[in-house]
Short mmCIF file of C-alpha atoms and ligand atoms in Angstrom, two decimals:
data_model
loop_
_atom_site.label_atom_id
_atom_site.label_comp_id
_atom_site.label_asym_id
_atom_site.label_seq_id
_atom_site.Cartn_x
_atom_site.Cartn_y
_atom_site.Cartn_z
CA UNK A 174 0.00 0.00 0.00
CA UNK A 175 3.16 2.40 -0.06
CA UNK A 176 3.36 3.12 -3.64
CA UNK A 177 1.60 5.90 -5.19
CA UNK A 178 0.40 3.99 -8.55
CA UNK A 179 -2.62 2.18 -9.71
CA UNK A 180 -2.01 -1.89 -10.00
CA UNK A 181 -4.06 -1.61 -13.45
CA UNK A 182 -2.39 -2.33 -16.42
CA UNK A 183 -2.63 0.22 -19.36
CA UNK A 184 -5.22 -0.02 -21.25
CA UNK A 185 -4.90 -2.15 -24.71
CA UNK A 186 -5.94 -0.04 -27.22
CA UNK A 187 -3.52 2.94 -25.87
CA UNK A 188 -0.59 -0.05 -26.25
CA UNK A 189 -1.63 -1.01 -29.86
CA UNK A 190 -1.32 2.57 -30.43
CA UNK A 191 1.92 2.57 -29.38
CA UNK A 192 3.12 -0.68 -30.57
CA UNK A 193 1.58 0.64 -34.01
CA UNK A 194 3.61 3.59 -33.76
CA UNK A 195 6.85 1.68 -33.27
CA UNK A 196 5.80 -0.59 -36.21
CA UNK A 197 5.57 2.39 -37.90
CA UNK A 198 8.81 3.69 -37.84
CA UNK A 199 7.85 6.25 -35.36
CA UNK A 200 10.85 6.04 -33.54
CA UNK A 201 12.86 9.59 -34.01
CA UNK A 202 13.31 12.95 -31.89
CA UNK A 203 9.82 14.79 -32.34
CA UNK A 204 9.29 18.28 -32.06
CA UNK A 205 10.80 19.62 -28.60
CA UNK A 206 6.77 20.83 -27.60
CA UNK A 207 5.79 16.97 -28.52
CA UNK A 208 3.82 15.31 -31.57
CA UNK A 209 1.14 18.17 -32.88
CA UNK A 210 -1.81 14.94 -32.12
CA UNK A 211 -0.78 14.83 -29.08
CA UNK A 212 -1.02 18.25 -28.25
CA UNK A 213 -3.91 19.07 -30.24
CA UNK A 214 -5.98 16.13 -28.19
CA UNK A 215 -4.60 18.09 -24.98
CA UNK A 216 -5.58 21.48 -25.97
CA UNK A 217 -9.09 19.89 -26.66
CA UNK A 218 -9.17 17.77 -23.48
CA UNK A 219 -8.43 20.90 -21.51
CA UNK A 220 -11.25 22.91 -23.81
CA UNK A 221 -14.09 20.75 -23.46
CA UNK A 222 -13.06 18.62 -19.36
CA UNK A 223 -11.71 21.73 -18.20
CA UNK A 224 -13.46 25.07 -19.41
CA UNK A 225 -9.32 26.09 -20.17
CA UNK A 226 -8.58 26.83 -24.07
CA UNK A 227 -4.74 26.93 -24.36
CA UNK A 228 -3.05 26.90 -28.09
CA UNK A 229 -1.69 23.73 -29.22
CA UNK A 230 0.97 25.42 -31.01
CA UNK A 231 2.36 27.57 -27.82
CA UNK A 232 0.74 26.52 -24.72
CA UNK A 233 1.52 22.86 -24.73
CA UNK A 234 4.70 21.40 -23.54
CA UNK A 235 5.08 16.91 -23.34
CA UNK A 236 7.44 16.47 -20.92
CA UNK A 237 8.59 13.00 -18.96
CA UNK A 238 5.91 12.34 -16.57
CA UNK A 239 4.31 15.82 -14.51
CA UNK A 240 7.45 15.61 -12.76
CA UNK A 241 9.41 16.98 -15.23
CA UNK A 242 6.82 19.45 -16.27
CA UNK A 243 7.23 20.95 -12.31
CA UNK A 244 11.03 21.04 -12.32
CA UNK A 245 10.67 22.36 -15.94
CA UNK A 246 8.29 25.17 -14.34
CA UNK A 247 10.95 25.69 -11.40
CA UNK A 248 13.52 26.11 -13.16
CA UNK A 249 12.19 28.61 -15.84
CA UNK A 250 10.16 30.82 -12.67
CA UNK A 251 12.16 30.16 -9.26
CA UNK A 252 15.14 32.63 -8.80
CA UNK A 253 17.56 32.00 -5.97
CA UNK A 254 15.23 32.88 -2.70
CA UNK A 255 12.51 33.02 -4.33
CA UNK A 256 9.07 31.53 -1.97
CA UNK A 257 6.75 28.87 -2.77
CA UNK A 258 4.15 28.04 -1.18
CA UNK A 259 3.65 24.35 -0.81
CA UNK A 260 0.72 22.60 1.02
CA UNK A 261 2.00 21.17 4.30
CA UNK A 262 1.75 17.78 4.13
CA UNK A 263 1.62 17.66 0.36
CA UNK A 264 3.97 15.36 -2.22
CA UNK A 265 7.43 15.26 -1.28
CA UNK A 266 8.48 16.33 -4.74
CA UNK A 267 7.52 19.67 -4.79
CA UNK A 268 9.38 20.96 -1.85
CA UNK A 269 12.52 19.36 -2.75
CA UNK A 270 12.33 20.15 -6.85
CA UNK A 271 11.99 23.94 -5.14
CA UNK A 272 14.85 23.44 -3.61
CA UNK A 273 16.51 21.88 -6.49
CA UNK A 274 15.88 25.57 -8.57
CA UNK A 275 17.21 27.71 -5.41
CA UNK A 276 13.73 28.28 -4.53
CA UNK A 277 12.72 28.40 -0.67
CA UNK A 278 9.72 25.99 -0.01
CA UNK A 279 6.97 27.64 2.53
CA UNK A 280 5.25 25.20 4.27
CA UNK A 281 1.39 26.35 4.62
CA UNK A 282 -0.14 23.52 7.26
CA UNK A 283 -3.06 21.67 6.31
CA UNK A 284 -5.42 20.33 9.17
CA UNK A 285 -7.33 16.92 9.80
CA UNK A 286 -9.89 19.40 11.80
CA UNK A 287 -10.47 21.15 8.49
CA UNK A 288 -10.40 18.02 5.90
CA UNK A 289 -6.79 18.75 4.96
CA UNK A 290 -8.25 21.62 2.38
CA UNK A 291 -5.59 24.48 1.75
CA UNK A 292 -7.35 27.29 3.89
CA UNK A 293 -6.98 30.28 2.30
CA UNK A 294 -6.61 32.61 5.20
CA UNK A 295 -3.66 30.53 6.06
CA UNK A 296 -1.68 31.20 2.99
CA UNK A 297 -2.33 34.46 3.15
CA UNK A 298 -0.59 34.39 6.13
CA UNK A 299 1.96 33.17 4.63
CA UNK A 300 3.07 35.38 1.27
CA UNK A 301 6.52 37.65 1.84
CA UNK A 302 7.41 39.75 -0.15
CA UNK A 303 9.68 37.23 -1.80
CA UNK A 304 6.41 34.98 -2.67
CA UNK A 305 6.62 33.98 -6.09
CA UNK A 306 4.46 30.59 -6.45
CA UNK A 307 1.72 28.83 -5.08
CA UNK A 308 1.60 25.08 -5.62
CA UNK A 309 -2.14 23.60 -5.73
CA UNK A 310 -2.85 20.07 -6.11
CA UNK A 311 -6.25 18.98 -5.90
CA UNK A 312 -6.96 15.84 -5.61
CA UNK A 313 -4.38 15.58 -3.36
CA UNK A 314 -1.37 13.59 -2.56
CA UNK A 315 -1.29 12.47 -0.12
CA UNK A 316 -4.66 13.60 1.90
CA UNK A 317 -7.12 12.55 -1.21
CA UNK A 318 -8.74 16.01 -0.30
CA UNK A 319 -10.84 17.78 -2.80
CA UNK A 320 -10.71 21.21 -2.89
CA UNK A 321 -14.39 23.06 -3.35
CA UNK A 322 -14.73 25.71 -5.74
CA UNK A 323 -15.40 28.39 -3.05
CA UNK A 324 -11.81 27.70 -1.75
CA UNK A 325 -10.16 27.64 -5.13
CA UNK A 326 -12.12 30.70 -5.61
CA UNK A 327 -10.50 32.92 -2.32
CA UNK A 328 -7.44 31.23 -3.51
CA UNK A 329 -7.74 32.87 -6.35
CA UNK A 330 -8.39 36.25 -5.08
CA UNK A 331 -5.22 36.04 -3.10
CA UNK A 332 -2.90 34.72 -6.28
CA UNK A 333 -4.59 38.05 -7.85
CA UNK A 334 -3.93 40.18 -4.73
CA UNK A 335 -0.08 39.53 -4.29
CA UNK A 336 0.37 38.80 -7.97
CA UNK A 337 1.59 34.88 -7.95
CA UNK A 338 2.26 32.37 -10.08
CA UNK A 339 0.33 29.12 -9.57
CA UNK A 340 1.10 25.61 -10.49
CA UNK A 341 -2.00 23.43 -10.57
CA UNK A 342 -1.23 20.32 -10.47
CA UNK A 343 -4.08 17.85 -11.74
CA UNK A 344 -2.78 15.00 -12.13
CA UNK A 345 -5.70 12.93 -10.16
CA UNK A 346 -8.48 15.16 -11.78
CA UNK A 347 -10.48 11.69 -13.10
CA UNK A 348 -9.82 9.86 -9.40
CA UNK A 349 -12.80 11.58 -7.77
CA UNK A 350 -15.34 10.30 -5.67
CA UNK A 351 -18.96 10.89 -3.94
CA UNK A 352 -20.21 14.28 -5.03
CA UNK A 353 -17.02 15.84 -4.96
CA UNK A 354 -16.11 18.49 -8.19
CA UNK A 355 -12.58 18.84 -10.14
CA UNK A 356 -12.30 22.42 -10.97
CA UNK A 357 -9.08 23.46 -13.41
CA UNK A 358 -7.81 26.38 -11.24
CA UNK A 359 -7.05 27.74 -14.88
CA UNK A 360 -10.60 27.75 -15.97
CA UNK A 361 -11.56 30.32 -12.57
CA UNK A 362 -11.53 34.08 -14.01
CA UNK A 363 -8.45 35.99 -14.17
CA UNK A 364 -6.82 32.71 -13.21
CA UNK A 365 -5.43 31.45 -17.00
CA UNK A 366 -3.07 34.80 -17.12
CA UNK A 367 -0.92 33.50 -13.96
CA UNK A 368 -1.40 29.26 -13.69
CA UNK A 369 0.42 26.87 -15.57
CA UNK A 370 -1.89 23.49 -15.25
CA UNK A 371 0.33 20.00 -14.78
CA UNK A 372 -1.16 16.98 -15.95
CA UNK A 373 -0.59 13.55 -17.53
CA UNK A 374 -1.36 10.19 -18.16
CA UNK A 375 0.30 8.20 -14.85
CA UNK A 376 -2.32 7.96 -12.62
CA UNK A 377 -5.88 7.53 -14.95
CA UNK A 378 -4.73 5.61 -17.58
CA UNK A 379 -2.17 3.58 -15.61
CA UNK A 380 0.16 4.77 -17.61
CA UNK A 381 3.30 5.75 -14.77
CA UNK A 382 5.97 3.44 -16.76
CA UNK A 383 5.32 5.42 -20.10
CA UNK A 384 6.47 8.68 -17.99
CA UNK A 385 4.50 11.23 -19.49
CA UNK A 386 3.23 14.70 -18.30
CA UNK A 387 2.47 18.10 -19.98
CA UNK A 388 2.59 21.53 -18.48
CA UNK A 389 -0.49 23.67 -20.15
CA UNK A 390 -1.19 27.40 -20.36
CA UNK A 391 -1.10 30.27 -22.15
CA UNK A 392 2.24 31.16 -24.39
CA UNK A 393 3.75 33.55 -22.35
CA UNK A 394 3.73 31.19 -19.54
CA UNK A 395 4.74 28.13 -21.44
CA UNK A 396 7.22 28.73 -23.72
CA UNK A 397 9.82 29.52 -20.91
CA UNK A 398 9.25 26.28 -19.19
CA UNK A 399 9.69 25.22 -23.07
CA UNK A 400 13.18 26.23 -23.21
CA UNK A 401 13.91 24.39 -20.03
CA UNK A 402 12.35 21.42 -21.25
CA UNK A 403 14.61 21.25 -24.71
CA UNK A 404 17.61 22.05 -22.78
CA UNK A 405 16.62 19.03 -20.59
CA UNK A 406 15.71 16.30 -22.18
CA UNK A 407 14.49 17.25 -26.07
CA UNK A 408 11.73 15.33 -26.41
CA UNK A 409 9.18 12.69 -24.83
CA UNK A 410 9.88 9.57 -26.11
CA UNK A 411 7.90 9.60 -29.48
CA UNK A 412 6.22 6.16 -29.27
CA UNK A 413 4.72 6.45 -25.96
CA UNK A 414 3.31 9.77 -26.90
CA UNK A 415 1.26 8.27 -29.77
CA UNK A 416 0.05 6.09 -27.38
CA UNK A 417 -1.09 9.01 -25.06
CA UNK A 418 -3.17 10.51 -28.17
CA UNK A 419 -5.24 7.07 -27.88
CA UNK A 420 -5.35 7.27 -24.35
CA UNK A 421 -7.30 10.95 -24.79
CA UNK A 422 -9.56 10.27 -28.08
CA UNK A 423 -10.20 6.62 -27.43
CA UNK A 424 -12.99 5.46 -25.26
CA UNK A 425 -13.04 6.27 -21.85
CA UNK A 426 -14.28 3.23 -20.17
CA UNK A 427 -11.48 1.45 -18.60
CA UNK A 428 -11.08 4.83 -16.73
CA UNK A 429 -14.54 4.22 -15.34
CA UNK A 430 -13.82 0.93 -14.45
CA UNK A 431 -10.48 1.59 -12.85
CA UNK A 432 -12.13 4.78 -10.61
CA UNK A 433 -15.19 2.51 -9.47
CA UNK A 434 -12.87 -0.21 -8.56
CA UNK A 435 -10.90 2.58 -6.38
CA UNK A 436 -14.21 3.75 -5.22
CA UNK A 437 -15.00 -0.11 -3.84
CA UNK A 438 -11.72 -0.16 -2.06
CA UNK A 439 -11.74 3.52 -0.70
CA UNK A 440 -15.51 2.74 1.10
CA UNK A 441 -13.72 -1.03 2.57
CA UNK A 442 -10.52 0.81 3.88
CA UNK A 443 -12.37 3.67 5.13
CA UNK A 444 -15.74 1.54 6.96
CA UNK A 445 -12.61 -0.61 8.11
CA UNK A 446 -10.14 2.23 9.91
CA UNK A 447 -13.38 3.73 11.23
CA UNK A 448 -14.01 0.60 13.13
CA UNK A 449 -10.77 0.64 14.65
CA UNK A 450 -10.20 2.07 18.32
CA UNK A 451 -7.63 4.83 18.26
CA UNK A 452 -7.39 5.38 14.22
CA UNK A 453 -8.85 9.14 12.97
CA UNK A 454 -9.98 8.91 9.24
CA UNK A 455 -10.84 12.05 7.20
CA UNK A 456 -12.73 10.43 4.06
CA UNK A 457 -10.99 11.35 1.18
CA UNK A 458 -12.69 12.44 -2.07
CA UNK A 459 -10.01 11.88 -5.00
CA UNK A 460 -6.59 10.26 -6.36
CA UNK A 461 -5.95 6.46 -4.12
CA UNK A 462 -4.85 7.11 -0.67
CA UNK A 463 -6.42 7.25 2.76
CA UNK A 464 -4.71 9.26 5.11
CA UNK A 465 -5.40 8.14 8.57
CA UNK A 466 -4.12 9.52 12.13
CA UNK A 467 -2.49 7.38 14.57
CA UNK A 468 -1.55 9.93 17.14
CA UNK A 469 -3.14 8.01 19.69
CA UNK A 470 -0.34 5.71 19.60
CA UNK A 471 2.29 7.73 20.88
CA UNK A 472 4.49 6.92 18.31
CA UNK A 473 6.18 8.69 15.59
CA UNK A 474 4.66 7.85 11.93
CA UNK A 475 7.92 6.28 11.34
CA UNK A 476 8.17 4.13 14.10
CA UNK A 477 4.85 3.03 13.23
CA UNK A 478 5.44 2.27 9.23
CA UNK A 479 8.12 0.29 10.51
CA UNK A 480 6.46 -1.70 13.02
CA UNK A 481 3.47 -2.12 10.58
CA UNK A 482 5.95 -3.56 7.99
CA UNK A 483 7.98 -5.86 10.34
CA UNK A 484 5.19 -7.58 12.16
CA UNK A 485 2.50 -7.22 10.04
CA UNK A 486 3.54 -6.98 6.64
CA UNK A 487 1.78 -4.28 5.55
CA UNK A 488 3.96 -1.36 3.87
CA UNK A 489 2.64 2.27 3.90
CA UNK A 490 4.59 5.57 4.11
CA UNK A 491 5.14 7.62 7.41
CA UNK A 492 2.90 10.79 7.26
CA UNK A 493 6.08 12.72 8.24
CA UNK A 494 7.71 12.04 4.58
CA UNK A 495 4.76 14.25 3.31
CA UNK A 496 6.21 17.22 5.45
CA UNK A 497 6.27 18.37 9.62
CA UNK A 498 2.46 18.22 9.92
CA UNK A 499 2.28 14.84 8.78
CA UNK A 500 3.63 13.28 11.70
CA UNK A 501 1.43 10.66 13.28
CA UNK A 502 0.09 9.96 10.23
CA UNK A 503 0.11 7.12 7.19
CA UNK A 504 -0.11 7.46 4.20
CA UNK A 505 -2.14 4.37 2.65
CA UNK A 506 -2.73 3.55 -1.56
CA UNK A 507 -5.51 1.80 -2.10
CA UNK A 508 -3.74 0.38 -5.27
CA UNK A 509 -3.69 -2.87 -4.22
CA UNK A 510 -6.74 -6.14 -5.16
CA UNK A 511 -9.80 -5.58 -2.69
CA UNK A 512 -9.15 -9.07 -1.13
CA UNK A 513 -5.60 -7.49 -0.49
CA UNK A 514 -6.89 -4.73 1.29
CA UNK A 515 -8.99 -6.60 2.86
CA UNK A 516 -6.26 -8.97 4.19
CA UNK A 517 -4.45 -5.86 5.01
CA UNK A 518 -7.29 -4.03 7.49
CA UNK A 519 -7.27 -7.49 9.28
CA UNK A 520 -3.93 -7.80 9.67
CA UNK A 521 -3.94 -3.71 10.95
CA UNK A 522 -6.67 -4.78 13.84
CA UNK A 523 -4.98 -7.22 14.87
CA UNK A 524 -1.58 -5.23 15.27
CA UNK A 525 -3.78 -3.07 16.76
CA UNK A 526 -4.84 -4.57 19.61
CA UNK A 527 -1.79 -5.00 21.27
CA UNK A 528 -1.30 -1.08 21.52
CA UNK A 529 -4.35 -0.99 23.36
C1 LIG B 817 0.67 15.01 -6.77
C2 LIG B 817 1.42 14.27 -7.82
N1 LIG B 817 1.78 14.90 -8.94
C3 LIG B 817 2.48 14.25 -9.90
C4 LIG B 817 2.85 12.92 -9.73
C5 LIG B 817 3.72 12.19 -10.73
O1 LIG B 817 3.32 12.20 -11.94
P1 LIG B 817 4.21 11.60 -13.13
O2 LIG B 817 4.23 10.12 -13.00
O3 LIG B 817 3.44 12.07 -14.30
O4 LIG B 817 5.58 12.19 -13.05
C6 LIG B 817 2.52 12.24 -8.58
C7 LIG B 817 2.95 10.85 -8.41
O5 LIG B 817 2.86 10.24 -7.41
C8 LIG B 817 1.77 12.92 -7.60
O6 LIG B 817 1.41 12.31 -6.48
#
């Protein structure tokens, strides 16, 4: 349960398309932006999921996985001191890949009391006059939290206020649950002018091996995080982004599939941990983890990962990897078979128990 990645395999008909592309002799450096298909079935993804219009030809950039795309956007915006504003805890990447472009990460804390949603009034709090981004990810790793509209909204007004940059990062936009709503945090008004939207195709369309991402927005945004990208790597590798055109234009079923199957396991894991004396569950409304508190224990998130692994096999990831205000936390993927799971919340009671 540690590792952030569906167990689904990709999807056939994106891997004929991509075996048909090799067959094909599709097998050179493409353009540095990526294949035109490829970002034409982006830019029309974004116009009719999203509400965002960007221009194929200059607000598209393929890069290798969202993870380039945000060190891409780092290093093209973060100058040495520059402040970021990360969600506190939030993915481990994004502090460090700030630190990687000189940046200075600023934790803003997110609380179980308040469903882990970024609270605006908090990173208010928290802009300096040296605040140059703010990093939103919603659904969120590794809370599953949804943010509402009305908070993307005030988060909005304060990007506006003190002038930032903001990196929306989407990537489990399809992984959402219950009545919760994705809103692009492009598509909010005023907002396309100052957010650069990362996405790709790791997390709905099982496709985290192909390692491929795109940073989206309008030109003057984009084509710096362009230059980056050419200097760093070229291209994405040209079969797997044929591939990623079928995963976009072909049928979306096996996505529906995939998120009802994560819906089944999120409503066992969650019944389950609420069952169990001493465990605090928010219940998370996107991406594949649960997020449950085990301050009660006494011990630190790490000690308790640890214990979890050696004596009852289950592997998870301490709450304190995703930042200070995830201690006493785990971090739990639900990408694992629902008789797994279910193996695994029996195996967690019983470890339970002798903590009691
Ligand atoms: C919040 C978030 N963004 C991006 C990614 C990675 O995406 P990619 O595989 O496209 O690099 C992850 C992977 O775990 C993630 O949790």
């Amino acid at each position: 349960m540690e590792i952030g990645r569906p167990d689904f395999d990709t999807p056939q008909s994106i891997k004929k398309a991509a075996i048909r592309a090799l067959q094909e002799g599709k097998v050179h450096y493409t353009a540095n932006a990526g294949i035109q298909e490829l970002k034409e079935s982006i830019s029309r993804k974004l116009a009719v999921e999203n509400q965002f219009s960007v221009d194929p030809e200059k607000g598209v950039v393929i890069t290798i996985g969202c993870k380039e795309a945000i060190l891409d956007t780092m290093l093209a915006y973060i100058n040495l001191g520059d402040e970021v504003l990360v969600p506190d805890p939030s993915w481990l990447e994004y502090q460090n890949i700030v630190k990687l472009a000189g940046g200075v990460p600023v934790p803003v804390a997110l609380r179980e009391e308040e469903e882990f949603l970024l609270n605006p009034d908090d990173v208010r709090e928290c802009v300096t006059s040296k605040t140059k981004m703010l990093i939103v990810n919603s659904p969120q790793n590794p809370t599953g939290a949804v943010l509402p509209k009305s908070y993307l909204q005030a988060l909005a007004e304060i990007a506006n206020a003190f002038d930032l940059i903001v990196l929306s990062d989407e990537i489990y936009e399809k992984l959402i649950y219950d009545d919760a709503k994705h809103v692009c945090f492009a598509s909010l008004p005023g907002m396309a002018e100052r957010t650069i939207v990362i996405n790709g195709f790791s997390k709905a369309y099982a496709m985290d091996g192909w390692r491929l991402g795109y940073a989206a927005g309008e030109e003057h945004l984009i084509q710096p995080i362009l230059k980056v990208h050419q200097y760093n790597t070229s291209c994405s590798t040209s079969f797997a982004q044929y591939g990623a055109v079928s995963a976009y234009e072909g049928s979306q079923e096996s996505v529906r599939a995939m998120v009802n199957a994560f819906d089944q396991r999120r409503k066992l894991i969650i019944s389950r941990l609420q069952q169990m004396d001493g465990v605090h569950c928010v219940v998370p409304k996107g991406a594949f983890y649960v997020f449950p508190s085990f301050k009660s224990l006494g011990m630190s998130s790490k000690e308790l990962a640890i214990a979890l692994l050696e004596q009852a096999h289950i592997a998870c990831v301490p709450g304190e990897a995703f930042g200070n205000q995830g201690q006493g936390y785990l971090r739990m993927a639900y990408s694992a078979s629902y008789d797994q799971l279910e193996q695994a919340m029996d195996r967690l009671a019983h470890f339970l128990q002798k903590y009691r």
